[in-house]
Short mmCIF file of C-alpha atoms in Angstrom, two decimals:
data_model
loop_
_atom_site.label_atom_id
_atom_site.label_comp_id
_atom_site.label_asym_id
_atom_site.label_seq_id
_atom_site.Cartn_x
_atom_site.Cartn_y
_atom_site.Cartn_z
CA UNK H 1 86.05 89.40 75.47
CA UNK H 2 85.15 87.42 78.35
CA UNK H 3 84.91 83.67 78.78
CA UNK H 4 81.54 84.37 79.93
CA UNK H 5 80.42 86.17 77.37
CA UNK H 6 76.95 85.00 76.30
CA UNK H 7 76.78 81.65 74.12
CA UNK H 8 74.31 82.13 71.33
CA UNK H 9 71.49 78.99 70.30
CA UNK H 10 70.07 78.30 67.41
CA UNK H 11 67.23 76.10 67.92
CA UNK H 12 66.28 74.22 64.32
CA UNK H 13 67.65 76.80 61.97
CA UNK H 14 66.28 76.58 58.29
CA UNK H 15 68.86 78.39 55.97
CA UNK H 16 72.19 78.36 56.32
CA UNK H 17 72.98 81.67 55.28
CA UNK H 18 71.00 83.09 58.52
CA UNK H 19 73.53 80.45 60.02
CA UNK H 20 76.31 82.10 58.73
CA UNK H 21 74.88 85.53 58.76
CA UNK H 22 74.47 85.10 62.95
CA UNK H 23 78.27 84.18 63.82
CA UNK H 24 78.61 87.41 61.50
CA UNK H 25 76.35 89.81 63.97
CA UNK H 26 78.38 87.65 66.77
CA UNK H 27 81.64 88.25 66.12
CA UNK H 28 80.95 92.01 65.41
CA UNK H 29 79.74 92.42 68.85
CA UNK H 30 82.39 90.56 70.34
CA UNK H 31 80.58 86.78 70.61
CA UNK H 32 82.11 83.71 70.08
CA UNK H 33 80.27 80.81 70.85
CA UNK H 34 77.11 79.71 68.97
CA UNK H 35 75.64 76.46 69.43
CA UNK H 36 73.31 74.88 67.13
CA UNK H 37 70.08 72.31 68.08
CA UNK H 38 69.20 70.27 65.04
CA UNK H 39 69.54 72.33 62.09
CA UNK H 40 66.91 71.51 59.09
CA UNK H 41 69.27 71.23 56.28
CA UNK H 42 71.59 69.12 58.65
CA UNK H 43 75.13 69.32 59.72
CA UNK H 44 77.99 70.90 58.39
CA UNK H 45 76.39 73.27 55.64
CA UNK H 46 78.33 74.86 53.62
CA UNK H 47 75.87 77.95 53.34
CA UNK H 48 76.64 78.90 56.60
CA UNK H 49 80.04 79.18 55.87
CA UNK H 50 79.75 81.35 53.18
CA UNK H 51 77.56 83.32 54.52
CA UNK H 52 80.02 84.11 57.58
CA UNK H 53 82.53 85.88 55.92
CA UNK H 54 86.34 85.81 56.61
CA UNK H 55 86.82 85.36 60.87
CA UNK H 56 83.55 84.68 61.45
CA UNK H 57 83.55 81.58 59.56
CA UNK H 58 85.41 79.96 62.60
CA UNK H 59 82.32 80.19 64.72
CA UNK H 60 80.21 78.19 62.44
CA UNK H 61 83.34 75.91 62.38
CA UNK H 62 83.62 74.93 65.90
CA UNK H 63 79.23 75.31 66.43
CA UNK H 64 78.96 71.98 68.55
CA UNK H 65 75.49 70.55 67.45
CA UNK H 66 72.80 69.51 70.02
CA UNK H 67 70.32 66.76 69.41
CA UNK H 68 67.62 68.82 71.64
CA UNK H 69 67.55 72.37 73.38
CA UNK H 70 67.45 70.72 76.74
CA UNK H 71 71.36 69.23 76.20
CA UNK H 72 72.16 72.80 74.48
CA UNK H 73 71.62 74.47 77.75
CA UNK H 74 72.52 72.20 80.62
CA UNK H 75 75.89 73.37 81.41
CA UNK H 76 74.44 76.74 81.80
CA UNK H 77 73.49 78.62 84.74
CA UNK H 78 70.93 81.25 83.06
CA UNK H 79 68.77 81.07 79.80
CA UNK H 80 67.46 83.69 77.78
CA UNK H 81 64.45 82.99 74.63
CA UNK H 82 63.65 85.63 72.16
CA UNK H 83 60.63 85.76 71.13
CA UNK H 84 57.99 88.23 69.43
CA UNK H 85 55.04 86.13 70.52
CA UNK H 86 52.96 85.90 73.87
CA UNK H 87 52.97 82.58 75.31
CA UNK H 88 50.51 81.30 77.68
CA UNK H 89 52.57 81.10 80.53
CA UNK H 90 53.90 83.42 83.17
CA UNK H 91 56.88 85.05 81.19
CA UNK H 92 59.90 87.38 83.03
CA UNK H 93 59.98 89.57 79.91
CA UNK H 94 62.81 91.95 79.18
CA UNK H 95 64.34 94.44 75.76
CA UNK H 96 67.54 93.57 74.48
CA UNK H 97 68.67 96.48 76.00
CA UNK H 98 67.81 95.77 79.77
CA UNK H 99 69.22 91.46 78.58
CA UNK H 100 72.34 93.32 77.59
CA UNK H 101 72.91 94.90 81.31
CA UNK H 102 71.76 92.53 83.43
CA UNK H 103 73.77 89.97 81.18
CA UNK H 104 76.98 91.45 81.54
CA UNK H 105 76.24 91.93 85.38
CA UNK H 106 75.43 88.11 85.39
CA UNK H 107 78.52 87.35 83.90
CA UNK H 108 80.97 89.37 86.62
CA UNK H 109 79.03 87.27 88.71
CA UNK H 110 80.14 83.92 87.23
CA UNK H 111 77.29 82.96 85.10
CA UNK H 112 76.95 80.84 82.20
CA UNK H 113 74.06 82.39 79.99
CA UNK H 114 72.49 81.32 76.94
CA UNK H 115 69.99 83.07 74.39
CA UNK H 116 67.88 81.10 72.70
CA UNK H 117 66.95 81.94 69.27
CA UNK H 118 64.03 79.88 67.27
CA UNK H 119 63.53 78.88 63.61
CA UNK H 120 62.64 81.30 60.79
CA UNK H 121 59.29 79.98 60.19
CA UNK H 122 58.04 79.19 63.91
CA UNK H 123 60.22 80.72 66.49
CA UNK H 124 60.90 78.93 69.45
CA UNK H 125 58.33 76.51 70.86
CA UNK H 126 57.06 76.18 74.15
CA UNK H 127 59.00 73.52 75.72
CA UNK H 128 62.08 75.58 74.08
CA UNK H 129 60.54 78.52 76.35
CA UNK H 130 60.19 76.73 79.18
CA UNK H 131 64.12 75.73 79.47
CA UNK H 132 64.30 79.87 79.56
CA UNK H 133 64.99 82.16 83.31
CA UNK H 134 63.53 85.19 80.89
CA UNK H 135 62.25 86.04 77.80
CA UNK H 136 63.86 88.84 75.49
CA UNK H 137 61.08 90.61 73.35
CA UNK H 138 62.54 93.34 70.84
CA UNK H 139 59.99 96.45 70.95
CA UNK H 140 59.09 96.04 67.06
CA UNK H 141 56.98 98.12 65.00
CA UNK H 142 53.86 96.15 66.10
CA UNK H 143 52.28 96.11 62.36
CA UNK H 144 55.73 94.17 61.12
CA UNK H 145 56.91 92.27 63.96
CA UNK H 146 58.68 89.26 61.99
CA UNK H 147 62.71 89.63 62.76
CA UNK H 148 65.12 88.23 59.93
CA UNK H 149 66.92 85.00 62.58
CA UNK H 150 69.95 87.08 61.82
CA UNK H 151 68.82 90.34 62.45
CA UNK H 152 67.19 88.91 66.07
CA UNK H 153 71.01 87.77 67.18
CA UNK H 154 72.74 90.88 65.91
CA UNK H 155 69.81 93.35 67.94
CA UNK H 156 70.68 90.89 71.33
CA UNK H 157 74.69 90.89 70.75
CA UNK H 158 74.55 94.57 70.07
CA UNK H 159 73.09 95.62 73.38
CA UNK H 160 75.68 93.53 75.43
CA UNK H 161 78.46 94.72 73.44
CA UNK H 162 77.10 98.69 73.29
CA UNK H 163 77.26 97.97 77.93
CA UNK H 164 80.60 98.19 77.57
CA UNK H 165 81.50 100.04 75.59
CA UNK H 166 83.12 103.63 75.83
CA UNK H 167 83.17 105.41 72.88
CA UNK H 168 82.27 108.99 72.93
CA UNK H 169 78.90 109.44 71.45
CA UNK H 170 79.38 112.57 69.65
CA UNK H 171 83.27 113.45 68.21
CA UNK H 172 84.59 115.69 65.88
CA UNK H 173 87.78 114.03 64.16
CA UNK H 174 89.99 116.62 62.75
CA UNK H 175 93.01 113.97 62.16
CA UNK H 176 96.12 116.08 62.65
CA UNK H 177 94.26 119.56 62.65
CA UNK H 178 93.48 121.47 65.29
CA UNK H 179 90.41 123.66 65.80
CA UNK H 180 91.08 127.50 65.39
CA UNK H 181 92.06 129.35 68.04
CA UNK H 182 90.14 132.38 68.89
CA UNK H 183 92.71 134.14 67.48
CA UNK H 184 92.90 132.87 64.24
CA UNK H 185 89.12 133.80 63.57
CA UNK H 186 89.21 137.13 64.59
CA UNK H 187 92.74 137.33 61.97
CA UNK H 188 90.99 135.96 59.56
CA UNK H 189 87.57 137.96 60.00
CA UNK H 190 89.90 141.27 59.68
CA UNK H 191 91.45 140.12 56.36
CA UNK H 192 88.27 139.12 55.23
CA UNK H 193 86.01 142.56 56.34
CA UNK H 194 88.96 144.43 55.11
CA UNK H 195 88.21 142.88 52.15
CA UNK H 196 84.23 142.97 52.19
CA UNK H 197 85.13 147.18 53.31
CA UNK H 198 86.75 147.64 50.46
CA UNK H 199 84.43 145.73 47.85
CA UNK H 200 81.94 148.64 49.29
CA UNK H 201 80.08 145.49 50.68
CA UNK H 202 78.48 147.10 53.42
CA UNK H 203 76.09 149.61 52.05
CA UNK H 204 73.71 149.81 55.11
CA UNK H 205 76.80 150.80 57.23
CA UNK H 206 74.51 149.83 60.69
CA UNK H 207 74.39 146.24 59.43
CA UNK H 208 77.96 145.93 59.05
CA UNK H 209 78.86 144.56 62.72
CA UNK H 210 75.62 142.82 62.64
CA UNK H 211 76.37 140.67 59.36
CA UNK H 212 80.32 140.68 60.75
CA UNK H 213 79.03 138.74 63.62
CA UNK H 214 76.83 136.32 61.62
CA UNK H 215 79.73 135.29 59.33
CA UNK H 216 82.29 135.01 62.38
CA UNK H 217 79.49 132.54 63.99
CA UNK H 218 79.04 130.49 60.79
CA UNK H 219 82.67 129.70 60.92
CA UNK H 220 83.03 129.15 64.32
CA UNK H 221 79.68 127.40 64.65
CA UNK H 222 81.71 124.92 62.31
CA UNK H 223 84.18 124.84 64.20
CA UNK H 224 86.65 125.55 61.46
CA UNK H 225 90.58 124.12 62.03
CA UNK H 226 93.30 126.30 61.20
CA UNK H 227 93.85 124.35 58.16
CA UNK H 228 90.70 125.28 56.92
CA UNK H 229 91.05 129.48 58.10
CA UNK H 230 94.11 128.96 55.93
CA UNK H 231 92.51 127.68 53.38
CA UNK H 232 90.07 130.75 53.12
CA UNK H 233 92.68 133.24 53.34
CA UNK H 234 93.52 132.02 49.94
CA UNK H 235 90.18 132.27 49.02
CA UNK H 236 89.83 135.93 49.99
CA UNK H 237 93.01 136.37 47.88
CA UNK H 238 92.40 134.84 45.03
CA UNK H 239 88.77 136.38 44.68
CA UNK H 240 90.21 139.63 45.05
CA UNK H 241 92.92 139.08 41.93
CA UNK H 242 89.66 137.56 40.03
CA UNK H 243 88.23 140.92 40.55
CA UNK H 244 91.45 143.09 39.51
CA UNK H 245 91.75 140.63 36.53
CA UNK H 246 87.99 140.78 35.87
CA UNK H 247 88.88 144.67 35.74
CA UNK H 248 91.73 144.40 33.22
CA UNK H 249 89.54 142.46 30.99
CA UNK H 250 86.78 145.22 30.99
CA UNK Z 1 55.22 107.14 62.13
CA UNK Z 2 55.56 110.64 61.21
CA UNK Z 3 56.23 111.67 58.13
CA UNK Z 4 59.70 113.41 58.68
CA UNK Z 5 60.89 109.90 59.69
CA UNK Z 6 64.67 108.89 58.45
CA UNK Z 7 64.81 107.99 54.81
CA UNK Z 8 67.23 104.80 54.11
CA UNK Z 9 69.60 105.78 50.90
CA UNK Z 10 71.70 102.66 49.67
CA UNK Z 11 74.26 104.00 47.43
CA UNK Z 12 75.78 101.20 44.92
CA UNK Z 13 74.19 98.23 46.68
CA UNK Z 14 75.10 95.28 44.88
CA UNK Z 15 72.96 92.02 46.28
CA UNK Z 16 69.43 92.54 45.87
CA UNK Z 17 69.02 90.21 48.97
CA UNK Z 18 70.69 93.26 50.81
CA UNK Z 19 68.32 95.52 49.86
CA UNK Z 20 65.71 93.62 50.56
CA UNK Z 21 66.48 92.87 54.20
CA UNK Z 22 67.24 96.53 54.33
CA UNK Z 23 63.55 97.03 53.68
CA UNK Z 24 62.76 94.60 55.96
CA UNK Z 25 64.40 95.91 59.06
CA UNK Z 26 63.45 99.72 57.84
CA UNK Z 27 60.14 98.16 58.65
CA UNK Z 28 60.52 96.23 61.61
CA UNK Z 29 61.22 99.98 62.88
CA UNK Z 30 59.18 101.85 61.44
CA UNK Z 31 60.80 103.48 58.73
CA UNK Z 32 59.15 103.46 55.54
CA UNK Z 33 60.86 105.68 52.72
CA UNK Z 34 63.79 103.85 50.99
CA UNK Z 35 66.38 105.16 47.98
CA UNK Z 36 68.30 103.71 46.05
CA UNK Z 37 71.56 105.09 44.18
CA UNK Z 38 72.52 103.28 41.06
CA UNK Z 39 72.33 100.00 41.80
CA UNK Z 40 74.47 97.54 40.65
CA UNK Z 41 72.54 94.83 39.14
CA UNK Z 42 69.66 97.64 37.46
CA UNK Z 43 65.97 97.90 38.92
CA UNK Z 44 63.45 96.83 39.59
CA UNK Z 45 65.29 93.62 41.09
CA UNK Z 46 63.59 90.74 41.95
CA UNK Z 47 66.09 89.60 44.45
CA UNK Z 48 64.88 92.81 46.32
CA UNK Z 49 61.48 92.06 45.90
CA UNK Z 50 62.45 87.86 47.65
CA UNK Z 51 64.29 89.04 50.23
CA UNK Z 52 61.77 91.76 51.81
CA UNK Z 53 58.89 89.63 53.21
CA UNK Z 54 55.36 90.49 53.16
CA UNK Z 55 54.55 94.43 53.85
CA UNK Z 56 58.13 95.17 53.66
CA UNK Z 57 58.20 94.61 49.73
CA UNK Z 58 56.13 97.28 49.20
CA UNK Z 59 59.72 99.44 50.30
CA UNK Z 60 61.01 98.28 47.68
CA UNK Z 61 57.95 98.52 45.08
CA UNK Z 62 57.79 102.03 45.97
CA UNK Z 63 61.70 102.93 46.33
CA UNK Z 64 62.91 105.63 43.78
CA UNK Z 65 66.38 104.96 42.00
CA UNK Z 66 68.80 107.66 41.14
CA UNK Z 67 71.68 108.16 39.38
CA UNK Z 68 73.67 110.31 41.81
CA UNK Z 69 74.35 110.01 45.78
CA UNK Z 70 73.62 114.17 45.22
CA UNK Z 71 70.18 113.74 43.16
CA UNK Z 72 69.30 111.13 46.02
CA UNK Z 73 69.88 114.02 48.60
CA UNK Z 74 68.78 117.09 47.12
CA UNK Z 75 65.54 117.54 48.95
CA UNK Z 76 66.77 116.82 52.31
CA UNK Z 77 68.02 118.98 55.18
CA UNK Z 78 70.30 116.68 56.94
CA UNK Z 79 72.61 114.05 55.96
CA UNK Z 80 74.36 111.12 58.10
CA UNK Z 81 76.93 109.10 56.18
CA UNK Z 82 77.41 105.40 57.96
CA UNK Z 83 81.41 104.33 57.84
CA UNK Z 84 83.44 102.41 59.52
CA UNK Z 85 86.49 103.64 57.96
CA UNK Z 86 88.40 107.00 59.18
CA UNK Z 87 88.78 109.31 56.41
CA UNK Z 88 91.28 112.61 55.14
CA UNK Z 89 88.64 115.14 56.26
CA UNK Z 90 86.83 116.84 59.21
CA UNK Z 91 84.13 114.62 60.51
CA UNK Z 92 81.54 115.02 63.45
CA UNK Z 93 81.20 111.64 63.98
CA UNK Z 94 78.40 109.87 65.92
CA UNK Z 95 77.32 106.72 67.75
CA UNK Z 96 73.46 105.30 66.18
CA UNK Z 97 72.37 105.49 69.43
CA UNK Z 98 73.22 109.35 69.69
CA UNK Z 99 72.15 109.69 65.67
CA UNK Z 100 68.86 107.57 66.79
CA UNK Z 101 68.01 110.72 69.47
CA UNK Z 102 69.32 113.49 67.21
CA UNK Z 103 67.10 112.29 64.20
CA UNK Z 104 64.44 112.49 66.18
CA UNK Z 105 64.83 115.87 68.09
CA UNK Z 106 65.68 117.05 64.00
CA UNK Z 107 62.29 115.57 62.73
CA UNK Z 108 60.32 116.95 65.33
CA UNK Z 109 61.69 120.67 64.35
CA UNK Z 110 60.55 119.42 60.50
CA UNK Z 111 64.25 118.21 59.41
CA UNK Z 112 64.20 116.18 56.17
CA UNK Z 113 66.84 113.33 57.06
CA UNK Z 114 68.55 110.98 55.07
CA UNK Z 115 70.83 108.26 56.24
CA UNK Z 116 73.60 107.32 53.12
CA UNK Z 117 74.81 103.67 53.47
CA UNK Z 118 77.70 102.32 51.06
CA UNK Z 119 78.00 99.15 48.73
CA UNK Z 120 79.03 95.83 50.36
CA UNK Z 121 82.42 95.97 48.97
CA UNK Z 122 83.64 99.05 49.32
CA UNK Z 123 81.21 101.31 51.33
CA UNK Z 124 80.46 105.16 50.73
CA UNK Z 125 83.44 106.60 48.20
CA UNK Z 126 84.88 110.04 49.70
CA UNK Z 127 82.33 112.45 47.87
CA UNK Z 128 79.30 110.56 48.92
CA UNK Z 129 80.52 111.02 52.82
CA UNK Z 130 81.23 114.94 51.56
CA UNK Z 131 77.54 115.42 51.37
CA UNK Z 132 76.64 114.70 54.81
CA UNK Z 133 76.41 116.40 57.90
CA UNK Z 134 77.38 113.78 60.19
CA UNK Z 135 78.89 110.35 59.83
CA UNK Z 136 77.48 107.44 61.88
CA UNK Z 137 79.83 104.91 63.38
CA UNK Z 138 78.87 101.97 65.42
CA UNK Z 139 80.95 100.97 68.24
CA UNK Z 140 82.14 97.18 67.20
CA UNK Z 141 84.75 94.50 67.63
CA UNK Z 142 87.71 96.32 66.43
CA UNK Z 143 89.05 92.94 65.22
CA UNK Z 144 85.87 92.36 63.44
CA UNK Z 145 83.87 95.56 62.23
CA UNK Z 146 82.56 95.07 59.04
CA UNK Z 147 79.00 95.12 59.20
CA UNK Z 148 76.32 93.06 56.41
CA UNK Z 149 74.56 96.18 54.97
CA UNK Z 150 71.19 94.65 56.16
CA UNK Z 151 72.52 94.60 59.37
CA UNK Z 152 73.53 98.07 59.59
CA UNK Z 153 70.54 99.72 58.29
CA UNK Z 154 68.79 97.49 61.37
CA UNK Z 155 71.06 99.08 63.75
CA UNK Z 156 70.38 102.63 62.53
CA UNK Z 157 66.75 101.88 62.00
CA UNK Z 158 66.51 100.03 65.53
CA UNK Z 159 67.98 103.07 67.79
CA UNK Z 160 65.61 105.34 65.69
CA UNK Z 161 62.76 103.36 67.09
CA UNK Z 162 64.17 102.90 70.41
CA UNK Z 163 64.48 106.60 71.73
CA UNK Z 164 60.43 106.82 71.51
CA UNK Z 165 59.63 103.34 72.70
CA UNK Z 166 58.32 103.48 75.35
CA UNK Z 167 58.33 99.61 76.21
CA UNK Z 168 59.19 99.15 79.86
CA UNK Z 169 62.34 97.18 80.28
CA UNK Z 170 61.03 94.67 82.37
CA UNK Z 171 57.46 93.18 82.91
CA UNK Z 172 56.30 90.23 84.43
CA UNK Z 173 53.73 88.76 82.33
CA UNK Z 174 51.04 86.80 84.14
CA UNK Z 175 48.09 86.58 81.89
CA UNK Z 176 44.82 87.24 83.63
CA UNK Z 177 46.56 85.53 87.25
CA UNK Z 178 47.70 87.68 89.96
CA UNK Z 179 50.90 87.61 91.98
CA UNK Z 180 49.81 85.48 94.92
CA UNK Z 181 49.23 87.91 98.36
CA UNK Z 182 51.51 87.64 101.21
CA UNK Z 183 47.96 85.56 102.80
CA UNK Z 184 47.48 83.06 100.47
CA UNK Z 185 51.65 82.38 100.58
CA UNK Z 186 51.27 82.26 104.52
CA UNK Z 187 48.36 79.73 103.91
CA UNK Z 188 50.47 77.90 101.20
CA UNK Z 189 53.72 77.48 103.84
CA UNK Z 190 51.02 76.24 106.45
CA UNK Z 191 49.98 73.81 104.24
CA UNK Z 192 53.60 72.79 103.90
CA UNK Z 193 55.12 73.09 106.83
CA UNK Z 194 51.80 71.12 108.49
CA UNK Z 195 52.81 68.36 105.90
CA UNK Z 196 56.82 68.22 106.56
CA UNK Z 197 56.00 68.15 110.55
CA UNK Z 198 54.65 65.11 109.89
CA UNK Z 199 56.60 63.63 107.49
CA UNK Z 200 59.38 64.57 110.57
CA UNK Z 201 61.16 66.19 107.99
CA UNK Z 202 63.09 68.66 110.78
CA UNK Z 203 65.15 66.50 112.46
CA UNK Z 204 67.34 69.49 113.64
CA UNK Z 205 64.25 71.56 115.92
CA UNK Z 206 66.78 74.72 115.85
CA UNK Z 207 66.76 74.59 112.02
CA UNK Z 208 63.00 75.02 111.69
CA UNK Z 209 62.13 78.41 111.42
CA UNK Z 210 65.31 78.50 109.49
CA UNK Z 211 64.58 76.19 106.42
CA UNK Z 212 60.61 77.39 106.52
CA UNK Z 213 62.02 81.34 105.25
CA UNK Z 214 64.11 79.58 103.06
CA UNK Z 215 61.25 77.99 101.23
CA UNK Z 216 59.02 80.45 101.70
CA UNK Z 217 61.59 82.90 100.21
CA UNK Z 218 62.11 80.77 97.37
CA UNK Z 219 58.52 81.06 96.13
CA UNK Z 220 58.43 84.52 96.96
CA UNK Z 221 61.31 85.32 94.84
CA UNK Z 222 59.61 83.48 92.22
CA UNK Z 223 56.75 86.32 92.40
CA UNK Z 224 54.17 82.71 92.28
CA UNK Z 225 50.59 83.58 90.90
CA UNK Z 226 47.70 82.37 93.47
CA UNK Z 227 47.19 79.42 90.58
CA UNK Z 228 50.22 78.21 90.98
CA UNK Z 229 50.21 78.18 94.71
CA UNK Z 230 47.23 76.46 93.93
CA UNK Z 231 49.01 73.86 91.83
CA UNK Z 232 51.39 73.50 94.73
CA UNK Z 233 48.74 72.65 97.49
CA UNK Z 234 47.39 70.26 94.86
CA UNK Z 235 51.29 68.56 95.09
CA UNK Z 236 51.39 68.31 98.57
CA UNK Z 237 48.27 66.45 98.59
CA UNK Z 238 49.51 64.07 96.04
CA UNK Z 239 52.70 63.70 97.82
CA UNK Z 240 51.20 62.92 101.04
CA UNK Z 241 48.83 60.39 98.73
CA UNK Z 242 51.63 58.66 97.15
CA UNK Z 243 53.36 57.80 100.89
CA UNK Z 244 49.92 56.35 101.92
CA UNK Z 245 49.95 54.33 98.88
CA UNK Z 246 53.81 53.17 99.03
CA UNK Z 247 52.97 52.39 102.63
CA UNK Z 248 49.98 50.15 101.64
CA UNK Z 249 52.35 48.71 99.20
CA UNK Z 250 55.11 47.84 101.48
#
């Protein structure tokens, strides 16, 4: 977390619980600071609290609360305003995605940037847009544009947290386990055709090393650990003593 | 919207605001098929019904409830289980953004996907993360990762949408104006420069051709629409206007 990470504005906020439920969507991205311009239901509300839960609570706590948009902003360098709505004006439009990059490139560089978020009924009004560098406009399914206020600030502080960060998009997690060696399959395919041979299993005898090498790839396809090829040795086992006891009880 | 589009399970939700804004943000992405698994507070709930606004209740109107995370999944091909938490067992985990482009490659090929996502409290119990393929994990503040369930059926729903988006990531909206041409901004710094000779604003001669690229650059940079260069040759006339008038006043 940077100290010039972006500073989230809320500019007239109606309910307190979208208050509460945006230092939420902050703090999970790694946000701190959220600012608030003259909130309807006034100043503090305790639905914002509760509706930032446990650490995030603190960011509704220490929300410094702006008479106008135009003080919210002045100590900044650049301004961002999300909205869904074309304005007649010439607009520097971005996606959250491209705001996240270019934000966190702004902010190596120094910068102190804003995002601008309006009210849930009206968005953000034109002189709110005007204090703005660039507009941030979420491609929306365009028959159901209308973004939850909370939902709008965890979309923009998703895409600068997900610029950083590093985690692998695709892992398997196998804890302590490791997955099978070569080796192990092949052991285990021989206990288990041995098996399968002598269950008469293979009638077509062609097929046999063509539905050998369908069951090996199932298991390695899932990449089974050792754990697991363990685990269906004692299967094999214990299906063959269900047979033999299956047998006594004839 | 095609019809093999992700279907949104909520297994155990327990505020019918959740499930609502669920709907909601399903929406806002174009998802449209939502399930619900034994919900807490019974069904139909008109919490639900409050929370999703306009088209979005409809979600919920139409959203089948079942009894069992495995009823709720017994039609569909492919599973994704969202957790935070690491769990005793073999996992393929991945990020939304990599679910968001698998889902869709999988739909295309006529996959039936589901997307499980756990009560508020205590998220998806052991055997409901058993029946899926894949879990989903979004990178987040590991001092802060617990995610509102709205919120994380956005962020599953959102990358969904994004990987066929097609949205540029940045445009310059101008309305009907056009960029100004390199002519009428030569014309423009004339117009200028013609005015600030006279006003003797170059004191320093070696400056001159200097300052002019700096001004010239600045409204370059600012991509200016011929209407606003127009504006601008409007200013220096009033400019010049307002020294004949202080001068008179003098």
């Amino acid at each position: 977390m940077t100290a010039s990470a972006p500073i989230v504005i809320l500019v007239n906020p109606q309910l307190g619980a979208n208050i509460g439920m945006a230092a939420r969507a902050m703090l999970n991205c790694g946000l701190t600071e959220l600012r608030i311009v003259a909130p309807r239901d006034g100043w503090p509300n305790p639905e914002a609290l509760d509706a930032a839960v446990s650490d995030s609570r603190i960011l509704v706590e220490n929300a410094p609360v702006f008479d106008t948009t135009a003080e919210a902003v002045a100590d900044l360098t650049h301004v961002y305003a999300t909205t869904g709505r074309g304005r007649e004006m010439v607009e520097r439009i971005v996606t959250p995605r491209a705001a996240g990059r270019e934000m966190r490139s702004l902010a190596a560089d120094g910068a102190r940037i804003g995002v601008l978020f309006g009210s849930e009924r009206a968005g953000l009004g034109n002189d709110d847009i005007s204090l703005a560098d660039t507009i941030i406009r979420a491609p929306l399914n365009p028959d159901f544009k209308s973004l939850n206020l909370g939902h709008a600030v965890l979309m923009v502080s998703y895409e600068w947290f997900a610029t950083e960060d590093e985690t692998e998009e695709e892992v398997l997690d196998i804890g302590t386990a490791h997955v099978a060696t070569k080796g192990e399959l092949d052991n285990f395919m021989r206990h288990l055709v041995e098996g399968l041979d002598s269950g008469n299993y293979f009638r077509a005898k062609e097929m046999r090393p063509i539905v050998v090498r369908n069951i090996r790839n199932l298991f390695q396809r899932a990449r089974a650990t050792e754990q697991e090829l363990r685990t269906m040795h004692g299967v094999i086992v214990a299906l063959k003593k269900a047979g033999r006891a299956e047998e006594g009880a004839d």
